[in-house]
PDB file of C-alpha atoms in Angstrom:
ATOM      1  CA  MET F   1     -15.946  16.285  -9.908  1.00 61.00           C
ATOM      2  CA  SER F   2     -16.467  15.311  -6.345  1.00 69.00           C
ATOM      3  CA  ARG F   3     -13.972  15.992  -3.726  1.00 76.00           C
ATOM      4  CA  LYS F   4     -12.944  12.302  -3.327  1.00 69.00           C
ATOM      5  CA  ALA F   5     -12.482  12.091  -7.299  1.00 73.00           C
ATOM      6  CA  CYS F   6     -10.447  15.026  -7.264  1.00 80.00           C
ATOM      7  CA  GLY F   7      -8.337  13.824  -4.528  1.00 75.00           C
ATOM      8  CA  ALA F   8      -7.739  10.498  -6.001  1.00 76.00           C
ATOM      9  CA  ALA F   9      -6.825  12.241  -9.480  1.00 84.00           C
ATOM     10  CA  VAL F  10      -4.310  14.471  -7.711  1.00 85.00           C
ATOM     11  CA  ARG F  11      -2.646  11.504  -6.019  1.00 81.00           C
ATOM     12  CA  GLY F  12      -2.572   9.530  -9.373  1.00 84.00           C
ATOM     13  CA  LEU F  13      -0.862  12.511 -11.062  1.00 89.00           C
ATOM     14  CA  VAL F  14       1.785  12.587  -8.279  1.00 88.00           C
ATOM     15  CA  CYS F  15       2.194   8.862  -8.766  1.00 89.00           C
ATOM     16  CA  ALA F  16       2.818   9.284 -12.292  1.00 90.00           C
ATOM     17  CA  LEU F  17       5.314  12.222 -11.766  1.00 92.00           C
ATOM     18  CA  LEU F  18       7.268  10.183  -9.334  1.00 92.00           C
ATOM     19  CA  ALA F  19       7.378   6.961 -11.426  1.00 94.00           C
ATOM     20  CA  TRP F  20       9.369   8.801 -14.120  1.00 95.00           C
ATOM     21  CA  PRO F  21      12.227   9.924 -12.079  1.00 94.00           C
ATOM     22  CA  VAL F  22      12.412   6.631 -10.137  1.00 95.00           C
ATOM     23  CA  TRP F  23      12.856   4.688 -13.674  1.00 95.00           C
ATOM     24  CA  LEU F  24      15.443   7.305 -14.909  1.00 94.00           C
ATOM     25  CA  VAL F  25      17.539   7.008 -11.436  1.00 93.00           C
ATOM     26  CA  TRP F  26      17.575   3.556 -11.273  1.00 94.00           C
ATOM     27  CA  HIS F  27      18.342   3.319 -14.898  1.00 93.00           C
ATOM     28  CA  LEU F  28      21.191   5.706 -14.804  1.00 90.00           C
ATOM     29  CA  SER F  29      22.588   3.760 -11.691  1.00 88.00           C
ATOM     30  CA  THR F  30      23.385   0.765 -14.170  1.00 89.00           C
ATOM     31  CA  TYR F  31      23.824   2.427 -17.283  1.00 88.00           C
ATOM     32  CA  ASP F  32      26.577   4.664 -16.249  1.00 83.00           C
ATOM     33  CA  ALA F  33      27.916   2.240 -13.524  1.00 76.00           C
ATOM     34  CA  THR F  34      31.207   1.672 -15.371  1.00 73.00           C
ATOM     35  CA  SER F  35      31.937   5.327 -16.353  1.00 69.00           C
ATOM     36  CA  ALA F  36      31.605   6.576 -12.790  1.00 61.00           C
ATOM     37  CA  ALA F  37      34.984   8.347 -11.824  1.00 54.00           C
ATOM     38  CA  TRP F  38      36.173   8.152  -8.173  1.00 54.00           C
ATOM     39  CA  SER F  39      38.939  10.252  -6.704  1.00 55.00           C
ATOM     40  CA  CYS F  40      40.510   8.626  -3.668  1.00 58.00           C
ATOM     41  CA  TYR F  41      42.649  10.128  -0.997  1.00 58.00           C
ATOM     42  CA  ASP F  42      44.802   8.351   1.758  1.00 58.00           C
ATOM     43  CA  ASP F  43      43.142   9.858   4.637  1.00 61.00           C
ATOM     44  CA  ALA F  44      39.480  11.021   3.425  1.00 58.00           C
ATOM     45  CA  GLY F  45      38.691   7.839   1.520  1.00 55.00           C
ATOM     46  CA  CYS F  46      37.028   7.985  -1.807  1.00 58.00           C
ATOM     47  CA  GLY F  47      34.422  10.361  -3.508  1.00 57.00           C
ATOM     48  CA  SER F  48      32.821  11.250  -6.692  1.00 57.00           C
ATOM     49  CA  ASP F  49      30.806  14.228  -7.804  1.00 55.00           C
ATOM     50  CA  GLN F  50      28.951  12.125 -10.574  1.00 63.00           C
ATOM     51  CA  LEU F  51      25.252  11.387 -10.143  1.00 66.00           C
ATOM     52  CA  ALA F  52      25.639   7.793 -11.088  1.00 67.00           C
ATOM     53  CA  THR F  53      27.603   7.089  -7.828  1.00 71.00           C
ATOM     54  CA  LEU F  54      24.583   8.491  -5.906  1.00 77.00           C
ATOM     55  CA  ALA F  55      22.040   7.056  -8.009  1.00 83.00           C
ATOM     56  CA  PRO F  56      21.311   3.763  -5.921  1.00 84.00           C
ATOM     57  CA  GLU F  57      20.668   5.841  -2.865  1.00 85.00           C
ATOM     58  CA  LEU F  58      18.520   8.312  -4.509  1.00 89.00           C
ATOM     59  CA  GLY F  59      16.670   5.668  -6.209  1.00 91.00           C
ATOM     60  CA  ILE F  60      15.793   4.044  -2.836  1.00 91.00           C
ATOM     61  CA  ALA F  61      14.543   7.173  -1.390  1.00 93.00           C
ATOM     62  CA  LEU F  62      12.377   7.937  -4.486  1.00 94.00           C
ATOM     63  CA  THR F  63      11.052   4.449  -4.478  1.00 94.00           C
ATOM     64  CA  VAL F  64      10.096   4.884  -0.961  1.00 94.00           C
ATOM     65  CA  LEU F  65       8.086   7.942  -1.849  1.00 94.00           C
ATOM     66  CA  LEU F  66       6.473   6.265  -4.808  1.00 94.00           C
ATOM     67  CA  GLY F  67       5.373   3.543  -2.424  1.00 93.00           C
ATOM     68  CA  LEU F  68       3.811   6.016   0.076  1.00 93.00           C
ATOM     69  CA  ALA F  69       1.916   7.845  -2.722  1.00 91.00           C
ATOM     70  CA  GLY F  70       0.695   4.620  -4.445  1.00 89.00           C
ATOM     71  CA  ALA F  71      -0.382   2.766  -1.393  1.00 87.00           C
ATOM     72  CA  ARG F  72      -3.992   4.331  -1.769  1.00 83.00           C
ATOM     73  CA  PHE F  73      -4.295   2.435  -5.118  1.00 85.00           C
ATOM     74  CA  LEU F  74      -2.113  -0.769  -4.640  1.00 85.00           C
ATOM     75  CA  HIS F  75      -2.858  -1.479  -1.019  1.00 85.00           C
ATOM     76  CA  ARG F  76      -0.737  -4.510   0.043  1.00 87.00           C
ATOM     77  CA  ALA F  77       0.661  -4.889  -3.291  1.00 91.00           C
ATOM     78  CA  THR F  78       2.716  -1.554  -3.221  1.00 94.00           C
ATOM     79  CA  PRO F  79       6.080  -2.983  -1.767  1.00 94.00           C
ATOM     80  CA  GLY F  80       6.315  -5.704  -4.340  1.00 95.00           C
ATOM     81  CA  ALA F  81       5.155  -3.544  -7.196  1.00 95.00           C
ATOM     82  CA  VAL F  82       7.738  -0.708  -6.436  1.00 96.00           C
ATOM     83  CA  THR F  83      10.480  -3.196  -6.035  1.00 96.00           C
ATOM     84  CA  ALA F  84       9.803  -4.889  -9.071  1.00 96.00           C
ATOM     85  CA  PHE F  85       9.634  -1.685 -11.081  1.00 96.00           C
ATOM     86  CA  SER F  86      13.068  -0.541  -9.794  1.00 95.00           C
ATOM     87  CA  ALA F  87      14.595  -3.773 -10.478  1.00 95.00           C
ATOM     88  CA  LEU F  88      13.320  -3.608 -14.200  1.00 96.00           C
ATOM     89  CA  ALA F  89      14.455  -0.284 -14.503  1.00 95.00           C
ATOM     90  CA  ALA F  90      17.950  -1.117 -13.550  1.00 93.00           C
ATOM     91  CA  ALA F  91      18.011  -4.327 -15.625  1.00 95.00           C
ATOM     92  CA  VAL F  92      16.962  -2.107 -18.726  1.00 95.00           C
ATOM     93  CA  GLY F  93      19.932   0.261 -17.876  1.00 93.00           C
ATOM     94  CA  TRP F  94      22.332  -2.832 -18.110  1.00 92.00           C
ATOM     95  CA  TYR F  95      20.707  -3.890 -21.371  1.00 95.00           C
ATOM     96  CA  ASP F  96      21.159  -0.402 -22.909  1.00 94.00           C
ATOM     97  CA  ALA F  97      24.675  -0.114 -21.846  1.00 92.00           C
ATOM     98  CA  VAL F  98      25.421  -3.064 -23.624  1.00 93.00           C
ATOM     99  CA  ALA F  99      23.683  -2.303 -26.793  1.00 93.00           C
ATOM    100  CA  ASP F 100      25.553   0.931 -26.965  1.00 92.00           C
ATOM    101  CA  GLY F 101      28.947  -0.758 -26.325  1.00 90.00           C
ATOM    102  CA  ARG F 102      29.810   0.648 -22.871  1.00 89.00           C
ATOM    103  CA  VAL F 103      29.824  -2.942 -21.547  1.00 88.00           C
ATOM    104  CA  SER F 104      29.725  -6.494 -22.690  1.00 91.00           C
ATOM    105  CA  TYR F 105      27.730  -9.266 -20.605  1.00 91.00           C
ATOM    106  CA  GLY F 106      31.372 -10.496 -19.360  1.00 91.00           C
ATOM    107  CA  THR F 107      32.510  -7.121 -18.135  1.00 87.00           C
ATOM    108  CA  LEU F 108      33.310  -7.105 -14.363  1.00 85.00           C
ATOM    109  CA  THR F 109      32.139  -4.194 -12.542  1.00 82.00           C
ATOM    110  CA  ASP F 110      31.289  -2.847  -9.089  1.00 73.00           C
ATOM    111  CA  TYR F 111      27.725  -1.799  -7.991  1.00 71.00           C
ATOM    112  CA  THR F 112      26.885   0.130  -5.071  1.00 68.00           C
ATOM    113  CA  LEU F 113      23.675   0.117  -3.237  1.00 68.00           C
ATOM    114  CA  LEU F 114      23.698   1.496   0.378  1.00 60.00           C
ATOM    115  CA  ALA F 115      27.322  -0.104   0.362  1.00 60.00           C
ATOM    116  CA  PRO F 116      29.386  -1.884  -2.138  1.00 61.00           C
ATOM    117  CA  VAL F 117      28.024  -5.440  -2.857  1.00 65.00           C
ATOM    118  CA  GLY F 118      30.945  -6.983  -4.698  1.00 69.00           C
ATOM    119  CA  ARG F 119      32.581  -7.285  -8.138  1.00 77.00           C
ATOM    120  CA  HIS F 120      30.671  -9.431 -10.714  1.00 85.00           C
ATOM    121  CA  THR F 121      29.915  -9.731 -14.378  1.00 90.00           C
ATOM    122  CA  VAL F 122      26.981  -7.639 -16.027  1.00 91.00           C
ATOM    123  CA  THR F 123      25.167 -11.127 -16.513  1.00 94.00           C
ATOM    124  CA  ALA F 124      25.420 -11.814 -12.884  1.00 92.00           C
ATOM    125  CA  TRP F 125      24.080  -8.487 -12.075  1.00 91.00           C
ATOM    126  CA  LEU F 126      21.052  -9.116 -14.687  1.00 94.00           C
ATOM    127  CA  VAL F 127      20.390 -12.492 -13.182  1.00 95.00           C
ATOM    128  CA  PHE F 128      20.234 -10.789  -9.513  1.00 92.00           C
ATOM    129  CA  LEU F 129      17.920  -8.055 -10.685  1.00 93.00           C
ATOM    130  CA  TRP F 130      15.716 -10.341 -12.686  1.00 96.00           C
ATOM    131  CA  SER F 131      15.399 -12.527  -9.407  1.00 96.00           C
ATOM    132  CA  VAL F 132      14.516  -9.426  -7.358  1.00 95.00           C
ATOM    133  CA  ALA F 133      11.988  -8.179 -10.198  1.00 96.00           C
ATOM    134  CA  ALA F 134      10.344 -11.789 -10.105  1.00 97.00           C
ATOM    135  CA  ALA F 135      10.044 -11.798  -6.202  1.00 97.00           C
ATOM    136  CA  GLY F 136       8.752  -8.458  -6.238  1.00 96.00           C
ATOM    137  CA  ALA F 137       6.047  -9.168  -8.868  1.00 96.00           C
ATOM    138  CA  LEU F 138       4.892 -12.320  -6.812  1.00 97.00           C
ATOM    139  CA  ALA F 139       4.673 -10.256  -3.643  1.00 96.00           C
ATOM    140  CA  ALA F 140       2.644  -7.772  -5.414  1.00 95.00           C
ATOM    141  CA  VAL F 141       0.141 -10.679  -6.787  1.00 95.00           C
ATOM    142  CA  TRP F 142      -0.013 -12.352  -3.450  1.00 94.00           C
ATOM    143  CA  GLY F 143      -0.773  -8.659  -1.672  1.00 91.00           C
ATOM    144  CA  GLY F 144      -3.106  -7.587  -4.310  1.00 90.00           C
ATOM    145  CA  ALA F 145      -5.108 -10.918  -3.870  1.00 88.00           C
ATOM    146  CA  VAL F 146      -5.148 -10.346  -0.091  1.00 85.00           C
ATOM    147  CA  SER F 147      -6.214  -6.750  -0.593  1.00 83.00           C
ATOM    148  CA  LEU F 148      -9.075  -7.705  -3.068  1.00 82.00           C
ATOM    149  CA  ARG F 149     -10.388 -10.247  -0.811  1.00 81.00           C
ATOM    150  CA  ARG F 150     -10.401  -8.066   2.312  1.00 82.00           C
ATOM    151  CA  THR F 151     -11.976  -5.139   0.565  1.00 81.00           C
ATOM    152  CA  ALA F 152     -14.206  -7.189  -1.589  1.00 80.00           C
ATOM    153  CA  ALA F 153     -13.174  -4.367  -4.138  1.00 78.00           C
ATOM    154  CA  LEU F 154     -14.418  -6.757  -7.107  1.00 79.00           C
ATOM    155  CA  ARG F 155     -17.749  -7.477  -5.714  1.00 81.00           C
ATOM    156  CA  ARG F 156     -18.354  -3.955  -4.663  1.00 76.00           C
ATOM    157  CA  ALA F 157     -17.616  -2.897  -8.236  1.00 79.00           C
ATOM    158  CA  ARG F 158     -20.469  -4.994  -9.626  1.00 77.00           C
ATOM    159  CA  ALA F 159     -23.629  -3.260 -10.614  1.00 78.00           C
ATOM    160  CA  GLY F 160     -25.883  -5.875  -8.698  1.00 81.00           C
ATOM    161  CA  PHE F 161     -24.461  -5.387  -5.053  1.00 88.00           C
ATOM    162  CA  THR F 162     -24.575  -2.749  -2.692  1.00 89.00           C
ATOM    163  CA  THR F 163     -23.165  -1.919   0.774  1.00 88.00           C
ATOM    164  CA  ALA F 164     -24.119  -0.781   4.293  1.00 90.00           C
ATOM    165  CA  ALA F 165     -22.336  -0.369   7.454  1.00 91.00           C
ATOM    166  CA  ALA F 166     -22.303  -3.363   9.539  1.00 91.00           C
ATOM    167  CA  ARG F 167     -21.209  -5.100  12.784  1.00 91.00           C
ATOM    168  CA  LEU F 168     -19.819  -8.647  13.417  1.00 92.00           C
ATOM    169  CA  GLU F 169     -21.108 -11.119  16.237  1.00 90.00           C
ATOM    170  CA  GLY F 170     -19.477 -13.970  17.287  1.00 87.00           C
ATOM    171  CA  TRP F 171     -16.628 -16.059  16.160  1.00 86.00           C
ATOM    172  CA  ARG F 172     -16.075 -19.671  15.316  1.00 89.00           C
ATOM    173  CA  PRO F 173     -12.784 -20.821  13.925  1.00 88.00           C
ATOM    174  CA  VAL F 174     -13.032 -22.437  10.486  1.00 85.00           C
ATOM    175  CA  ARG F 175      -9.452 -22.678   9.206  1.00 82.00           C
ATOM    176  CA  GLY F 176      -6.156 -20.712   9.726  1.00 79.00           C
ATOM    177  CA  ARG F 177      -7.078 -17.178  10.425  1.00 84.00           C
ATOM    178  CA  ARG F 178     -10.607 -17.375   9.077  1.00 87.00           C
ATOM    179  CA  GLY F 179     -13.828 -17.865  10.932  1.00 90.00           C
ATOM    180  CA  GLU F 180     -17.296 -17.670  10.850  1.00 91.00           C
ATOM    181  CA  VAL F 181     -19.452 -14.686  12.071  1.00 91.00           C
ATOM    182  CA  THR F 182     -22.665 -12.928  12.063  1.00 92.00           C
ATOM    183  CA  VAL F 183     -22.573  -9.833  10.069  1.00 92.00           C
ATOM    184  CA  VAL F 184     -25.719  -7.574  11.190  1.00 93.00           C
ATOM    185  CA  PHE F 185     -26.652  -4.547   8.934  1.00 93.00           C
ATOM    186  CA  HIS F 186     -29.703  -2.753   7.751  1.00 91.00           C
ATOM    187  CA  ASP F 187     -30.633  -2.705   4.001  1.00 88.00           C
ATOM    188  CA  ARG F 188     -31.799   0.156   1.898  1.00 87.00           C
ATOM    189  CA  ARG F 189     -35.308  -0.241   3.128  1.00 87.00           C
ATOM    190  CA  GLY F 190     -34.329  -0.171   6.804  1.00 89.00           C
ATOM    191  CA  ALA F 191     -34.870  -3.947   7.261  1.00 90.00           C
ATOM    192  CA  ARG F 192     -32.493  -5.559   9.770  1.00 93.00           C
ATOM    193  CA  HIS F 193     -30.552  -8.672   8.623  1.00 92.00           C
ATOM    194  CA  ALA F 194     -28.273 -11.239  10.371  1.00 92.00           C
ATOM    195  CA  VAL F 195     -26.391 -13.306   8.123  1.00 92.00           C
ATOM    196  CA  PRO F 196     -23.527 -15.928   8.589  1.00 92.00           C
ATOM    197  CA  VAL F 197     -20.459 -15.471   6.650  1.00 91.00           C
ATOM    198  CA  VAL F 198     -16.760 -16.355   6.766  1.00 90.00           C
ATOM    199  CA  VAL F 199     -14.108 -13.616   7.324  1.00 88.00           C
ATOM    200  CA  ASP F 200     -10.460 -13.192   8.193  1.00 86.00           C
ATOM    201  CA  ARG F 201      -9.557 -12.584  11.943  1.00 86.00           C
ATOM    202  CA  ALA F 202      -8.374  -9.054  10.826  1.00 84.00           C
ATOM    203  CA  ALA F 203     -12.184  -8.031  10.467  1.00 87.00           C
ATOM    204  CA  LEU F 204     -12.610  -8.147  13.968  1.00 87.00           C
ATOM    205  CA  GLY F 205     -12.687  -5.318  16.302  1.00 85.00           C
ATOM    206  CA  ARG F 206     -12.937  -3.108  13.023  1.00 85.00           C
ATOM    207  CA  PRO F 207     -15.541  -1.022  11.047  1.00 89.00           C
ATOM    208  CA  VAL F 208     -16.674  -3.126   8.341  1.00 91.00           C
ATOM    209  CA  LEU F 209     -19.191  -2.891   5.379  1.00 90.00           C
ATOM    210  CA  ALA F 210     -21.659  -5.648   4.571  1.00 90.00           C
ATOM    211  CA  VAL F 211     -21.547  -6.141   0.410  1.00 91.00           C
ATOM    212  CA  TYR F 212     -24.909  -7.656  -0.219  1.00 91.00           C
ATOM    213  CA  ASP F 213     -27.623  -8.110  -3.165  1.00 89.00           C
ATOM    214  CA  PRO F 214     -30.486  -5.861  -2.600  1.00 88.00           C
ATOM    215  CA  GLU F 215     -32.694  -8.362  -4.011  1.00 88.00           C
ATOM    216  CA  ARG F 216     -31.723 -10.992  -1.609  1.00 89.00           C
ATOM    217  CA  PRO F 217     -30.125  -9.227   1.287  1.00 89.00           C
ATOM    218  CA  ALA F 218     -30.354 -12.305   3.482  1.00 88.00           C
ATOM    219  CA  ASP F 219     -28.618 -14.767   1.167  1.00 89.00           C
ATOM    220  CA  PRO F 220     -25.328 -15.944   2.567  1.00 89.00           C
ATOM    221  CA  GLY F 221     -24.099 -16.861  -0.631  1.00 88.00           C
ATOM    222  CA  ARG F 222     -24.592 -13.316  -2.069  1.00 88.00           C
ATOM    223  CA  THR F 223     -23.073 -11.514   1.167  1.00 89.00           C
ATOM    224  CA  ARG F 224     -19.710 -10.609   1.919  1.00 89.00           C
ATOM    225  CA  VAL F 225     -17.711  -8.470   4.409  1.00 91.00           C
ATOM    226  CA  ALA F 226     -15.525  -5.524   3.311  1.00 89.00           C
ATOM    227  CA  ILE F 227     -12.668  -3.878   5.528  1.00 86.00           C
ATOM    228  CA  PRO F 228     -12.428  -0.469   4.325  1.00 81.00           C
ATOM    229  CA  ARG F 229      -9.367   1.542   4.480  1.00 68.00           C
ATOM    230  CA  GLN F 230      -9.439   3.201   8.101  1.00 54.00           C
ATOM    231  CA  ARG F 231      -9.122   6.894   7.951  1.00 50.00           C
ATOM    232  CA  ARG F 232      -7.615   8.759  11.203  1.00 42.00           C
ATOM    233  CA  ARG F 233     -10.286  10.932  13.006  1.00 46.00           C
ATOM    234  CA  PRO F 234      -9.275  13.694  15.092  1.00 40.00           C
ATOM    235  CA  SER F 235      -9.498  12.732  18.910  1.00 38.00           C
ATOM    236  CA  VAL F 236     -11.807  14.691  20.955  1.00 38.00           C
ATOM    237  CA  ARG F 237     -11.093  14.884  24.446  1.00 40.00           C
ATOM    238  CA  PRO F 238     -13.987  14.444  26.736  1.00 39.00           C
ATOM    239  CA  GLY F 239     -15.016  17.769  28.404  1.00 41.00           C
ATOM    240  CA  PRO F 240     -16.698  18.072  31.823  1.00 46.00           C
ATOM    241  CA  PRO F 241     -20.348  16.857  32.014  1.00 42.00           C
ATOM    242  CA  PRO F 242     -22.897  19.739  31.859  1.00 43.00           C
ATOM    243  CA  ARG F 243     -24.478  20.988  34.944  1.00 48.00           C
ATOM    244  CA  THR F 244     -28.057  20.282  35.453  1.00 42.00           C
ATOM    245  CA  ARG F 245     -29.824  23.306  37.386  1.00 47.00           C
ATOM    246  CA  VAL F 246     -32.639  22.314  39.618  1.00 44.00           C
ATOM    247  CA  PRO F 247     -35.867  24.640  39.541  1.00 47.00           C
ATOM    248  CA  GLY F 248     -36.078  27.104  42.459  1.00 49.00           C
ATOM    249  CA  ARG F 249     -32.165  26.386  43.510  1.00 47.00           C
ATOM    250  CA  SER F 250     -29.407  29.017  42.847  1.00 46.00           C
ATOM    251  CA  ALA F 251     -26.216  27.790  41.592  1.00 46.00           C
ATOM    252  CA  PRO F 252     -23.360  27.492  44.134  1.00 48.00           C
ATOM    253  CA  PRO F 253     -20.870  30.341  44.370  1.00 48.00           C
ATOM    254  CA  ARG F 254     -17.490  29.642  42.326  1.00 47.00           C
ATOM    255  CA  ALA F 255     -14.388  29.330  44.260  1.00 44.00           C
ATOM    256  CA  ASP F 256     -13.085  32.694  43.028  1.00 46.00           C
ATOM    257  CA  GLN F 257     -15.916  34.671  44.214  1.00 43.00           C
TER     258      GLN F 257
END
């Protein structure tokens, strides 16, 4: 297994291990919402030692970690996907609580995220959670479509296409944030090609790949521009220029001599 594939497998395993506690914590936050016991004092306020009272805050933290780990695979769909996943887990928690007789759909109950957000019926909380899940799903679909278009992932996965490092020249606005440029690259035979394509403005000033048909590398209809995920490179400080010695002339004495 290559180093890249091994890294992807490890990251996928981390995502799977994080997804399970995210589901459990958000499920617990609603399933045990009405059974959480609070102790209140006049001067110190209210507190509880039950996990259900801290589950929403813990769920938010775990959801953020899941998003950071899954961004390598989901790209721009990550925020919407993890939001929909968390809201779905909380909604299932309410359904399970109703099925087990803990609450009914008309039960009035508090629910705390980072702060108390009011006292409503279980039905109202379900409507809220399903709305959040739907909004997250729509955001995930939109973000995934943007990522697929910018990275040309579907075209790159097809057997009849290959990629080459490229550069973009020129810019003529077409519509919105898209414009026509000339992508310049060399194919596998070393031949140079300059093909007109339409790209997002985000591709300007960034390293890009030309995704082309090796049988017709100069065909604009078979050529796309992909914006790969940028990797941070260690910064290298430029050192002093090397001294050039002239034959027959000795080097000048150093200041400390």
